Coordinates of C-alpha atoms in Angstrom, one line a residue:
X1 CA -16.9 -18.6 9.5
X2 CA -18.2 -15.4 8.1
X3 CA -18.1 -15.0 4.3
X4 CA -17.1 -11.7 2.8
X5 CA -17.3 -11.0 -0.9
X6 CA -15.2 -8.7 -3.2
X7 CA -16.9 -6.2 -5.4
X8 CA -16.8 -6.9 -9.1
X9 CA -13.5 -6.4 -10.8
X10 CA -11.6 -6.2 -7.5
X11 CA -10.1 -9.7 -7.6
X12 CA -7.1 -9.5 -10.0
X13 CA -4.5 -8.2 -7.5
X14 CA -5.6 -10.7 -4.8
X15 CA -5.6 -13.6 -7.2
X16 CA -2.1 -12.7 -8.2
X17 CA -1.0 -13.2 -4.6
X18 CA -1.4 -9.8 -2.9
X19 CA -2.5 -10.3 0.8
X20 CA -4.3 -7.0 1.4
X21 CA -8.0 -6.2 0.7
X22 CA -8.9 -2.6 1.1
X23 CA -12.2 -1.4 2.6
X24 CA -13.6 -0.1 -0.7
X25 CA -13.0 -3.4 -2.4
X26 CA -15.5 -5.3 -0.2
X27 CA -19.2 -5.7 -0.9
X28 CA -21.5 -4.6 2.0
X29 CA -21.4 -6.9 5.0
X30 CA -22.5 -7.2 8.6
X31 CA -20.3 -5.5 11.3
X32 CA -17.4 -7.6 12.6
X33 CA -15.0 -7.5 15.5
X34 CA -11.3 -6.9 15.1
X35 CA -9.4 -10.1 14.5
X36 CA -12.4 -12.0 13.2
X37 CA -11.5 -14.8 10.8
X38 CA -13.4 -14.6 7.6
X39 CA -13.5 -16.5 4.3
X40 CA -13.1 -14.4 1.2
X41 CA -14.8 -15.0 -2.2
X42 CA -14.7 -13.1 -5.4
X43 CA -18.0 -11.8 -6.7
X44 CA -18.4 -14.9 -8.9
X45 CA -17.8 -17.3 -6.0
X46 CA -14.1 -18.2 -6.3
X47 CA -12.6 -19.0 -2.9
X48 CA -9.6 -16.8 -2.2
X49 CA -8.9 -18.2 1.3
X50 CA -9.1 -17.2 4.9
X51 CA -8.2 -13.8 6.3
X52 CA -8.4 -11.6 9.4
X53 CA -10.8 -8.7 9.4
X54 CA -9.9 -5.2 10.7
X55 CA -12.8 -2.8 11.3
X56 CA -10.9 0.5 11.6
X57 CA -8.0 0.0 9.2
X58 CA -8.0 1.0 5.5
X59 CA -6.7 -2.6 5.0
X60 CA -9.9 -4.3 5.9
X61 CA -8.7 -7.9 5.4
X62 CA -5.2 -9.5 5.5
X63 CA -5.1 -12.9 4.0
X64 CA -3.6 -15.7 6.0
X65 CA -4.4 -18.9 4.0
X66 CA -5.2 -19.6 0.4
X67 CA -8.2 -21.8 -0.7
X68 CA -8.4 -25.0 1.4
X69 CA -5.2 -24.7 3.5
X70 CA -5.8 -25.8 7.0
X71 CA -5.5 -23.5 10.0
X72 CA -4.4 -26.2 12.4
X73 CA -1.0 -25.3 13.9
X74 CA -1.0 -22.2 11.7
X75 CA 1.6 -20.1 13.5
X76 CA 3.9 -23.1 14.2
X77 CA 3.9 -24.0 10.5
X78 CA 4.5 -20.5 9.3
X79 CA 7.3 -19.8 11.8
X80 CA 8.9 -23.2 10.9
X81 CA 8.9 -22.3 7.2
X82 CA 10.4 -18.9 8.0
X83 CA 13.1 -20.6 10.1
X84 CA 14.0 -23.0 7.3
X85 CA 15.0 -20.1 5.0
X86 CA 17.0 -18.2 7.7
X87 CA 18.8 -21.3 8.8
X88 CA 20.1 -21.7 5.2
X89 CA 21.1 -18.1 5.0
X90 CA 22.8 -17.7 8.4
X91 CA 23.7 -21.2 9.6
X92 CA 26.2 -20.1 12.2
X93 CA 24.9 -16.8 13.4
X94 CA 21.2 -16.9 14.7
X95 CA 20.8 -13.2 14.6
X96 CA 18.2 -12.2 12.0
X97 CA 14.6 -11.2 11.2
X98 CA 12.8 -14.5 11.7
X99 CA 9.4 -13.3 10.4
X100 CA 9.0 -10.4 8.0
X101 CA 5.2 -9.9 8.0
X102 CA 3.6 -10.3 4.6
X103 CA 6.8 -11.8 3.1
X104 CA 6.5 -14.8 5.4
X105 CA 2.7 -14.9 5.0
X106 CA 2.1 -13.6 8.5
X107 CA 0.8 -10.1 7.7
X108 CA 1.2 -7.7 10.6
X109 CA 3.8 -9.7 12.5
X110 CA 7.5 -9.0 12.9
X111 CA 9.8 -11.4 14.9
X112 CA 13.5 -10.8 15.3
X113 CA 15.8 -13.5 16.7
X114 CA 18.8 -12.9 18.8
X115 CA 19.9 -16.4 19.7
X116 CA 17.5 -17.6 22.4
X117 CA 15.8 -14.2 22.8
X118 CA 13.1 -12.8 20.6
X119 CA 11.6 -9.4 19.9
X120 CA 8.2 -9.2 18.2
X121 CA 5.9 -6.5 16.9
X122 CA 2.2 -7.1 16.5
X123 CA 1.3 -4.4 14.0
X124 CA -2.3 -5.4 13.2
X125 CA -5.4 -6.0 15.3
X126 CA -5.6 -9.5 13.9
X127 CA -2.2 -10.4 15.2
X128 CA -2.7 -8.6 18.5
X129 CA -5.7 -10.7 19.5
X130 CA -3.6 -13.8 18.8
X131 CA -0.6 -12.7 20.9
X132 CA -0.7 -15.8 23.1
X133 CA -0.9 -18.2 20.2
X134 CA 2.2 -16.5 18.7
X135 CA 4.1 -16.7 21.9
X136 CA 3.3 -20.4 22.3
X137 CA 4.3 -21.0 18.7
X138 CA 7.7 -19.4 19.2
X139 CA 8.3 -21.5 22.3
X140 CA 7.2 -24.7 20.4
X141 CA 9.5 -24.1 17.5
X142 CA 12.4 -22.9 19.8
X143 CA 12.3 -25.0 23.0
X144 CA 15.3 -23.2 24.4
X145 CA 13.6 -19.8 24.3
X146 CA 14.8 -17.7 27.3
X147 CA 12.8 -14.5 26.7
X148 CA 10.3 -12.8 24.4
X149 CA 9.6 -9.1 24.4
X150 CA 6.7 -7.4 22.6
X151 CA 8.0 -4.0 21.2
X152 CA 4.6 -2.7 20.3
X153 CA 5.5 1.0 20.0
X154 CA 4.9 1.5 16.3
X155 CA 2.5 4.1 15.1
X156 CA 1.1 1.5 12.7
X157 CA -0.7 0.1 15.8
X158 CA -2.4 3.4 16.3
X159 CA -3.9 3.2 12.8
X160 CA -5.3 -0.2 13.9
X161 CA -6.9 1.3 17.0
X162 CA -4.4 -0.4 19.2
X163 CA -2.4 1.2 22.1
X164 CA 1.4 1.4 22.0
X165 CA 3.2 -0.6 24.7
X166 CA 6.3 -2.6 25.5
X167 CA 6.3 -5.7 27.7
X168 CA 8.3 -8.8 28.4
X169 CA 5.7 -11.5 27.5
X170 CA 7.8 -14.6 28.4
X171 CA 10.8 -15.4 30.5
X172 CA 13.4 -12.7 31.1
X173 CA 15.1 -10.1 29.0
X174 CA 18.5 -9.0 30.3
X175 CA 19.7 -5.4 29.9
X176 CA 22.4 -6.6 27.6
X177 CA 22.4 -9.4 25.0
X178 CA 25.6 -10.4 23.2
X179 CA 25.2 -11.7 19.6
X180 CA 27.4 -12.0 16.5
X181 CA 26.9 -10.6 13.0
X182 CA 29.4 -10.9 10.2
X183 CA 31.9 -12.2 12.7
X184 CA 31.5 -9.1 14.9
X185 CA 30.4 -9.3 18.6
X186 CA 27.6 -6.9 19.4
X187 CA 26.1 -5.8 22.6
X188 CA 22.5 -4.9 22.1
X189 CA 19.6 -3.9 24.3
X190 CA 16.1 -5.2 23.5
X191 CA 14.5 -3.0 26.2
X192 CA 16.2 0.3 25.3
X193 CA 17.2 -0.2 21.6
X194 CA 15.3 1.2 18.7
X195 CA 12.5 -0.8 17.1
X196 CA 13.3 -4.5 17.8
X197 CA 16.8 -3.9 19.1
X198 CA 19.1 -3.7 16.1
X199 CA 18.8 -2.8 12.4
X200 CA 19.1 -6.3 10.9
X201 CA 18.1 -5.2 7.4
X202 CA 21.6 -3.8 6.6
X203 CA 23.5 -7.0 7.5
X204 CA 24.7 -7.8 4.0
X205 CA 25.4 -4.2 3.2
X206 CA 27.5 -3.8 6.3
X207 CA 29.6 -6.8 5.0
X208 CA 30.0 -4.9 1.7
X209 CA 31.5 -2.0 3.5
X210 CA 33.9 -4.3 5.3
X211 CA 35.1 -5.6 2.0
X212 CA 35.9 -2.1 0.7
X213 CA 37.4 -0.5 3.8
X214 CA 40.9 -1.8 4.0
X215 CA 43.3 1.1 4.6
X216 CA 40.6 3.8 4.3
X217 CA 39.4 6.6 6.5
X218 CA 35.7 5.9 7.0
X219 CA 32.9 8.3 8.3
X220 CA 29.7 6.5 9.4
X221 CA 26.8 9.0 9.7
X222 CA 23.7 8.1 11.7
X223 CA 25.8 5.2 13.1
X224 CA 23.2 4.1 15.7
X225 CA 24.9 1.1 17.4
X226 CA 28.0 1.4 15.2
X227 CA 27.2 -1.3 12.7
X228 CA 28.8 0.1 9.6
X229 CA 31.8 1.6 11.4
X230 CA 32.5 -1.7 13.2
X231 CA 32.4 -3.6 9.9
X232 CA 34.8 -1.0 8.4
X233 CA 37.1 -1.5 11.4
X234 CA 37.0 -5.2 10.9
X235 CA 37.7 -4.7 7.2
X236 CA 41.0 -2.9 8.1
X237 CA 40.0 0.8 8.0
X238 CA 42.8 3.0 9.1
X239 CA 40.2 5.1 10.9
X240 CA 36.5 4.6 11.5
X241 CA 34.4 7.4 13.0
X242 CA 30.7 7.0 13.9
X243 CA 28.4 10.0 14.4
X244 CA 25.0 9.9 16.0
X245 CA 22.9 12.4 17.9
X246 CA 21.9 9.8 20.6
X247 CA 24.2 9.7 23.7
X248 CA 23.0 6.2 24.6
X249 CA 23.7 5.0 21.0
X250 CA 27.3 6.4 21.3
X251 CA 27.8 4.6 24.6
X252 CA 26.6 1.3 23.0
X253 CA 29.1 1.9 20.1
X254 CA 32.0 2.3 22.5
X255 CA 30.9 -0.9 24.2
X256 CA 30.8 -2.8 20.9
X257 CA 34.2 -1.5 19.8
X258 CA 35.7 -2.7 23.2
X259 CA 34.1 -6.1 22.8
X260 CA 35.9 -6.6 19.5
X261 CA 39.2 -4.9 20.5
X262 CA 38.9 -2.3 17.7
X263 CA 41.3 0.5 18.4
X264 CA 40.7 2.3 15.1
X265 CA 37.2 3.5 16.1
X266 CA 36.1 6.9 17.3
X267 CA 32.6 7.9 18.3
X268 CA 31.0 11.4 18.3
X269 CA 27.7 12.6 19.6
X270 CA 26.6 15.2 17.2
X271 CA 23.8 16.2 14.8
X272 CA 24.8 14.7 11.4
X273 CA 23.5 17.6 9.4
X274 CA 25.6 20.0 11.4
X275 CA 28.6 17.8 11.5
X276 CA 28.7 17.3 7.7
X277 CA 28.5 21.1 7.2
X278 CA 31.3 21.7 9.7
X279 CA 33.5 19.1 8.0
X280 CA 32.9 20.7 4.6
X281 CA 33.8 24.1 5.9
X282 CA 37.0 22.7 7.4
X283 CA 37.7 21.0 4.0
X284 CA 38.1 17.7 5.7
X285 CA 38.6 14.6 3.5
X286 CA 37.4 11.0 3.9
X287 CA 38.0 8.0 1.8
X288 CA 34.5 6.7 2.5
X289 CA 31.4 8.4 3.8
X290 CA 28.4 6.3 4.8
X291 CA 24.9 7.7 5.1
X292 CA 22.3 5.5 6.7
X293 CA 19.7 7.9 8.1
X294 CA 16.3 7.0 9.7
X295 CA 13.3 7.2 7.4
X296 CA 12.8 10.9 6.4
X297 CA 9.2 10.2 5.5
X298 CA 6.5 7.7 6.3
X299 CA 3.8 9.2 4.1
X300 CA 3.5 10.5 0.6
X301 CA 2.6 13.9 1.9
X302 CA 6.2 14.4 3.2
X303 CA 8.1 13.3 0.1
X304 CA 9.2 16.8 -0.9
X305 CA 10.6 17.4 2.6
X306 CA 12.3 14.0 2.6
X307 CA 13.9 14.7 -0.8
X308 CA 15.4 17.9 0.5
X309 CA 16.9 16.0 3.5
X310 CA 18.4 13.4 1.3
X311 CA 19.8 16.0 -1.1
X312 CA 21.4 17.9 1.8
X313 CA 23.3 15.1 3.4
X314 CA 24.4 13.5 0.1
X315 CA 25.7 16.9 -1.2
X316 CA 27.6 17.6 2.0
X317 CA 29.0 14.1 2.0
X318 CA 30.2 14.3 -1.6
X319 CA 32.2 17.4 -0.7
X320 CA 34.2 15.4 1.8
X321 CA 35.2 12.4 -0.3
X322 CA 38.6 12.0 -1.7
X323 CA 39.2 11.4 -5.4
X324 CA 38.5 7.7 -6.0
X325 CA 36.8 7.4 -2.6
X326 CA 33.4 6.0 -1.9
X327 CA 29.9 7.3 -1.1
X328 CA 27.7 4.7 0.6
X329 CA 24.2 6.0 0.7
X330 CA 21.0 4.3 1.9
X331 CA 17.3 5.1 2.3
X332 CA 14.8 3.1 4.3
X333 CA 11.9 5.4 3.3
X334 CA 9.3 3.2 1.4
X335 CA 7.9 6.3 -0.3
X336 CA 11.2 7.2 -1.8
X337 CA 11.5 4.8 -4.7
X338 CA 14.9 3.6 -5.9
X339 CA 14.9 5.7 -9.2
X340 CA 13.9 8.8 -7.2
X341 CA 16.7 8.2 -4.7
X342 CA 19.3 7.7 -7.4
X343 CA 18.1 10.8 -9.1
X344 CA 18.6 12.8 -6.0
X345 CA 22.2 11.7 -5.5
X346 CA 23.0 12.2 -9.2
X347 CA 21.6 15.7 -9.1
X348 CA 23.7 16.7 -6.0
X349 CA 26.9 15.2 -7.6
X350 CA 26.3 17.2 -10.7
X351 CA 25.6 20.3 -8.6
X352 CA 29.1 20.3 -7.1
X353 CA 30.9 18.8 -10.1
X354 CA 31.6 15.3 -8.8
X355 CA 31.4 12.2 -11.0
X356 CA 29.8 9.0 -9.8
X357 CA 30.4 5.4 -10.8
X358 CA 27.8 3.0 -9.3
X359 CA 29.7 -0.1 -8.2
X360 CA 27.2 -1.8 -5.9
X361 CA 23.4 -1.7 -5.6
X362 CA 22.0 -3.4 -2.5
X363 CA 18.7 -3.9 -0.8
X364 CA 17.4 -5.2 2.6
X365 CA 19.1 -8.3 4.0
X366 CA 17.7 -11.6 2.8
X367 CA 16.1 -12.2 6.2
X368 CA 13.8 -9.4 5.0
X369 CA 12.7 -11.1 1.8
X370 CA 10.7 -9.3 -0.8
X371 CA 7.3 -11.0 -1.6
X372 CA 7.1 -10.3 -5.3
X373 CA 3.3 -9.7 -5.6
X374 CA 3.6 -7.1 -2.9
X375 CA 6.0 -4.2 -3.8
X376 CA 5.2 -2.8 -0.3
X377 CA 7.6 -5.4 1.1
X378 CA 10.6 -3.7 -0.6
X379 CA 11.8 -0.6 1.1
X380 CA 15.6 -0.4 1.5
X381 CA 17.8 1.3 -1.1
X382 CA 21.5 1.0 -0.9
X383 CA 24.1 2.4 -3.3
X384 CA 27.9 2.4 -3.3
X385 CA 29.5 4.9 -5.6
X386 CA 33.1 5.6 -6.5
X387 CA 33.5 9.4 -6.5
X388 CA 35.7 11.4 -8.8

């Protein structure tokens, strides 16, 4: 196995548990192919473990194993360990993120479980060249696997020099899969849905909305497949309206409401920015407004533009909320830190003379655990405010 060495004074972050080694942290070495297993040492000879080399990425090495851990049955062991946690968290509903990359010590790999079906993303060259090993490991850990789809359409693959693609890599994937979350039946599509089929990171936060919704009128913006609105309906909302610009998403919302017999749901195809402005102009009032937009930025360069977007939707939402109602606001943009996001909302409330009480602070669902030495694994911000 090829030995790579860190430059002097480059070891502290890695010895503290971080799994990434950047290109400028490595001492000069011979050219290596993508996915090559390497052993990593500090400049003074300390063994940091085994990693995967990436020749075109700024992240030159992603660590897989520490010191003398064996690589025998590596993927089966890691997936089994990940399953042990999820089985404790969600013992009766096998709908969750099974593997969350670095947080499950499988950097560059995402696996979502929907019962006996699995959607995976191979986000690094090191994982891509081991696709068949990963497929076999899933089938070993889950003998009843019916289908696995690789949803490799992320732009992160482009940075790794990989092509984007989507393919069924084992078994069959039906057009519709029915699963349950928070006691709600959901129809999802792994072949046509966004990312890996469903946004599982908001699971616990959707349950929070259900707890607060009894008797309230609820507006769910960027509803996607209806998750928050459906939970509000289950929680007893007098009216739950979901808005999304995607026609296919709205059709999926209607299907999900029908599956659960929810008659208090309405679905609108519209641009959320335009819809919020129209509602404000009409002086409409809602007891709860939920904002769960897609990421407004995926790079530091676009932070100012993203801040303007968050400011706009939160300001318009605050205009609509009844006295004593709730603003539920979320951001999945990693580059918008929690203090910055809170500051944006506070500024917009002050601007239109609304008073906020923060009553709930959430994060990504526990099936997306945060690996403490890597702040990069924390990305979702979720706030619930009482508005006066």
